[in-house]
Coordinates of C-alpha atoms in Angstrom, one line a residue:
Chain U
I1 CA 2.4 19.0 5.3
L2 CA 1.5 16.4 7.9
N3 CA 0.1 13.8 5.6
V4 CA 0.9 12.4 2.1
E5 CA -1.1 14.3 -0.5
Q6 CA -1.5 13.4 -4.1
S7 CA -2.8 15.4 -7.1
P8 CA -4.8 15.3 -9.2
Q9 CA -7.3 12.9 -7.8
S10 CA -8.0 11.5 -11.3
L11 CA -6.8 12.0 -14.8
H12 CA -8.2 11.0 -18.2
V13 CA -5.8 11.1 -21.1
Q14 CA -5.6 9.9 -24.7
E15 CA -3.3 7.1 -25.7
G16 CA 0.0 8.6 -26.6
D17 CA -0.3 11.6 -24.2
S18 CA 2.4 12.2 -21.6
T19 CA 1.2 12.9 -18.1
N20 CA 2.5 13.5 -14.6
F21 CA 1.2 13.6 -11.1
T22 CA 2.4 14.9 -7.8
C23 CA 3.0 13.5 -4.3
S24 CA 3.6 15.9 -1.4
F25 CA 5.0 14.5 1.9
P26 CA 6.4 15.7 5.2
S27 CA 9.9 17.0 4.4
S28 CA 11.2 16.8 7.9
N29 CA 13.0 13.5 9.0
F30 CA 12.8 12.2 5.4
Y31 CA 13.6 8.6 5.0
A32 CA 12.2 7.3 1.7
L33 CA 9.3 7.8 -0.7
H34 CA 7.6 4.8 -2.4
W35 CA 5.5 4.8 -5.6
Y36 CA 3.1 1.9 -6.3
R37 CA 0.8 1.1 -9.2
W38 CA -2.5 -0.6 -8.5
E39 CA -4.4 -2.1 -11.4
T40 CA -8.0 -3.1 -11.0
A41 CA -8.4 -6.7 -9.6
K42 CA -4.6 -6.9 -8.9
S43 CA -2.3 -6.3 -6.0
P44 CA -0.5 -2.9 -5.6
E45 CA 3.0 -3.3 -7.2
A46 CA 6.0 -1.3 -6.3
L47 CA 7.4 1.0 -9.0
F48 CA 10.1 2.9 -7.1
V49 CA 11.6 3.4 -3.7
M50 CA 13.4 6.7 -3.6
T51 CA 15.8 7.8 -0.9
L52 CA 18.1 10.5 -2.2
N53 CA 17.3 14.2 -2.8
G54 CA 17.5 14.8 -6.5
D55 CA 17.0 11.1 -7.2
E56 CA 15.5 10.2 -10.6
K57 CA 14.4 6.7 -11.3
K58 CA 13.1 5.2 -14.5
K59 CA 11.3 2.0 -15.5
G60 CA 10.4 1.9 -19.1
R61 CA 8.1 4.8 -19.9
I62 CA 7.6 5.7 -16.3
S63 CA 10.0 7.9 -14.3
A64 CA 10.0 9.7 -11.0
T65 CA 11.9 12.5 -9.4
L66 CA 12.3 13.4 -5.8
N67 CA 12.8 16.7 -3.9
T68 CA 13.2 16.0 -0.2
K69 CA 13.9 19.6 0.8
E70 CA 10.6 20.8 -0.4
G71 CA 8.8 17.5 0.1
Y72 CA 7.5 16.5 -3.3
S73 CA 7.9 13.8 -5.9
Y74 CA 6.7 13.7 -9.5
L75 CA 5.7 10.6 -11.4
Y76 CA 5.9 10.9 -15.2
I77 CA 4.4 8.6 -17.8
K78 CA 5.6 9.2 -21.4
G79 CA 3.3 8.1 -24.2
S80 CA 0.5 6.7 -22.1
Q81 CA -0.9 3.4 -23.1
P82 CA -4.3 1.8 -22.1
E83 CA -2.3 -0.7 -20.0
D84 CA -1.1 2.2 -17.9
S85 CA -4.6 2.7 -16.5
A86 CA -4.3 2.2 -12.8
T87 CA -4.3 4.0 -9.5
Y88 CA -0.9 5.4 -8.7
L89 CA -0.1 5.6 -5.0
C90 CA 2.8 7.2 -3.2
A91 CA 3.7 6.3 0.4
H92 CA 5.9 7.8 3.1
P93 CA 7.4 5.2 5.5
G94 CA 6.7 5.5 9.2
Y95 CA 8.4 3.4 11.9
G96 CA 9.4 -0.1 10.8
N97 CA 7.7 -1.1 7.6
K98 CA 4.6 1.0 8.1
L99 CA 3.6 2.9 5.0
V100 CA 1.5 6.1 5.1
F101 CA -0.3 6.2 1.7
G102 CA -1.7 9.1 -0.2
A103 CA -5.3 8.8 -1.6
G104 CA -3.9 8.0 -5.0
T105 CA -4.2 9.3 -8.5
I106 CA -6.6 7.4 -10.8
L107 CA -5.3 7.3 -14.4
R108 CA -7.5 6.3 -17.3
V109 CA -6.0 6.1 -20.7
K110 CA -8.4 6.0 -23.7
S111 CA -7.4 4.3 -26.9
Chain B
K1 CA 9.3 -17.3 -6.0
A2 CA 5.7 -17.5 -4.7
G3 CA 4.1 -14.1 -4.0
V4 CA 2.1 -13.0 -1.0
T5 CA -1.0 -15.2 -0.5
Q6 CA -4.1 -14.1 1.3
T7 CA -7.1 -16.3 2.1
P8 CA -9.9 -16.3 1.8
R9 CA -10.4 -13.9 -1.2
Y10 CA -14.0 -13.1 -0.4
L11 CA -16.0 -13.3 2.8
I12 CA -19.5 -12.4 3.9
K13 CA -20.2 -12.2 7.6
T14 CA -23.1 -11.0 9.7
R15 CA -22.8 -8.0 12.1
G16 CA -21.6 -9.2 15.5
Q17 CA -19.6 -12.2 14.2
Q18 CA -15.9 -12.4 14.2
V19 CA -13.6 -13.2 11.3
T20 CA -10.0 -14.4 10.8
L21 CA -8.0 -13.5 7.7
S22 CA -4.7 -15.2 6.8
C23 CA -1.6 -14.0 5.0
S24 CA 1.4 -16.0 3.9
P25 CA 4.4 -13.7 3.1
I26 CA 7.1 -14.3 0.5
S27 CA 9.6 -16.8 1.7
G28 CA 12.3 -15.1 3.7
H29 CA 10.3 -12.0 4.6
R30 CA 9.8 -11.6 8.3
S31 CA 7.7 -8.5 8.2
V32 CA 3.9 -8.6 7.5
S33 CA 1.8 -5.5 7.5
W34 CA -2.0 -5.2 7.2
Y35 CA -4.0 -2.4 5.6
Q36 CA -7.6 -1.6 5.2
Q37 CA -9.2 0.1 2.2
T38 CA -12.8 1.3 2.4
P39 CA -14.7 3.1 -0.3
G40 CA -13.4 6.7 -0.7
Q41 CA -10.5 6.0 1.7
G42 CA -6.9 5.4 0.9
L43 CA -5.0 2.5 2.3
Q44 CA -5.1 2.7 6.1
F45 CA -2.4 1.0 8.1
L46 CA -3.6 -1.5 10.7
F47 CA -0.5 -3.1 12.2
E48 CA 2.9 -4.6 11.4
Y49 CA 4.4 -7.8 12.7
F50 CA 8.1 -8.6 12.6
S51 CA 9.5 -11.9 13.9
E52 CA 6.2 -12.7 15.7
T53 CA 6.2 -9.3 17.5
Q54 CA 3.8 -6.5 16.8
R55 CA 6.0 -3.4 16.3
N56 CA 3.5 -0.9 15.0
K57 CA -0.2 -0.3 15.3
G58 CA -2.5 2.0 13.4
N59 CA -5.5 3.9 14.8
F60 CA -8.0 1.2 14.9
P61 CA -10.2 -0.1 17.8
G62 CA -9.1 -3.1 19.9
R63 CA -11.6 -5.3 17.9
F64 CA -8.8 -5.5 15.3
S65 CA -6.0 -7.8 16.4
G66 CA -3.4 -10.0 14.8
R67 CA -0.6 -12.3 15.3
Q68 CA 2.3 -13.8 13.5
F69 CA 3.6 -17.4 13.6
S70 CA 7.2 -18.7 13.6
N71 CA 6.9 -19.3 9.9
S72 CA 6.0 -15.6 9.4
R73 CA 2.5 -16.4 8.4
S74 CA 0.1 -13.8 9.9
E75 CA -3.5 -13.8 10.8
M76 CA -5.8 -10.8 11.4
N77 CA -8.9 -11.1 13.5
V78 CA -11.8 -8.7 13.7
S79 CA -14.3 -9.4 16.5
T80 CA -17.9 -8.1 16.9
L81 CA -18.1 -7.1 13.3
E82 CA -19.7 -3.8 12.3
L83 CA -21.1 -2.8 9.0
G84 CA -18.3 -0.2 8.7
D85 CA -15.7 -3.1 8.7
S86 CA -16.7 -4.0 5.2
A87 CA -13.6 -3.3 3.2
L88 CA -10.7 -4.8 1.3
Y89 CA -8.0 -6.0 3.6
L90 CA -4.5 -6.2 2.1
C91 CA -1.4 -7.6 3.6
A92 CA 2.1 -6.8 2.6
S93 CA 5.4 -8.5 3.3
S94 CA 8.9 -6.9 3.4
W95 CA 12.3 -8.3 4.2
G96 CA 13.7 -5.2 5.8
R97 CA 13.8 -4.7 9.5
D98 CA 15.0 -1.2 10.3
R99 CA 14.9 0.4 6.9
P100 CA 11.5 0.4 5.0
T101 CA 11.9 -1.6 1.9
E102 CA 9.6 -2.3 -1.0
A103 CA 6.4 -3.9 0.1
F104 CA 4.9 -6.9 -1.7
F105 CA 1.2 -7.0 -1.5
G106 CA -1.3 -9.9 -1.6
Q107 CA -4.5 -9.7 -3.7
G108 CA -6.5 -8.9 -0.6
T109 CA -9.6 -10.3 1.2
R110 CA -12.8 -8.6 0.4
L111 CA -14.9 -8.6 3.6
T112 CA -18.6 -7.8 3.4
V113 CA -20.5 -7.4 6.7
V114 CA -24.3 -7.6 6.4

């Protein structure tokens, strides 16, 4: 994998459903993997910066896991709420503070 | 602590003109990066400045340039605007130098070229 790839492209779920999405990234020379949430009309906001293989991070109902050997990360949302509706981006750092972003997963939660 | 501030928020320019966008990072952050988002495209990296030096440049034509001042504020300039330059331009500030740290984004400047 040369680029950062995210799937699915979009997801529509009902309030209360749990959901997850995938980010695939180059596994060689791994440094870190970032997850951001971008709500409409707002700025992208960092959720997690993950650096260790097997790392699992949690913020409220959102959690993420990391597998650096195979080059993927999962983001889980438990009990989705309408306020979770956003675009979820993952990014792989390049040199310096450059971030290479995936295209994102658009999540819509219906109440 | 004030966040990242971008001005202006919206801009309409005519093809062939030039434009300057401004970004004020979080106090203490010395790194400012710029990104472009066009419809159907993800965030594309333009360039990064750290302590007034450009350390990184994305795959954009030379019409796109930038600079950073001693107070870490950054400007991005696009000359000879084309219709395809219509986009949301985001800047992000970080405190890290050698290790990529969490980026804090501004709300962006929406540029429309007519």
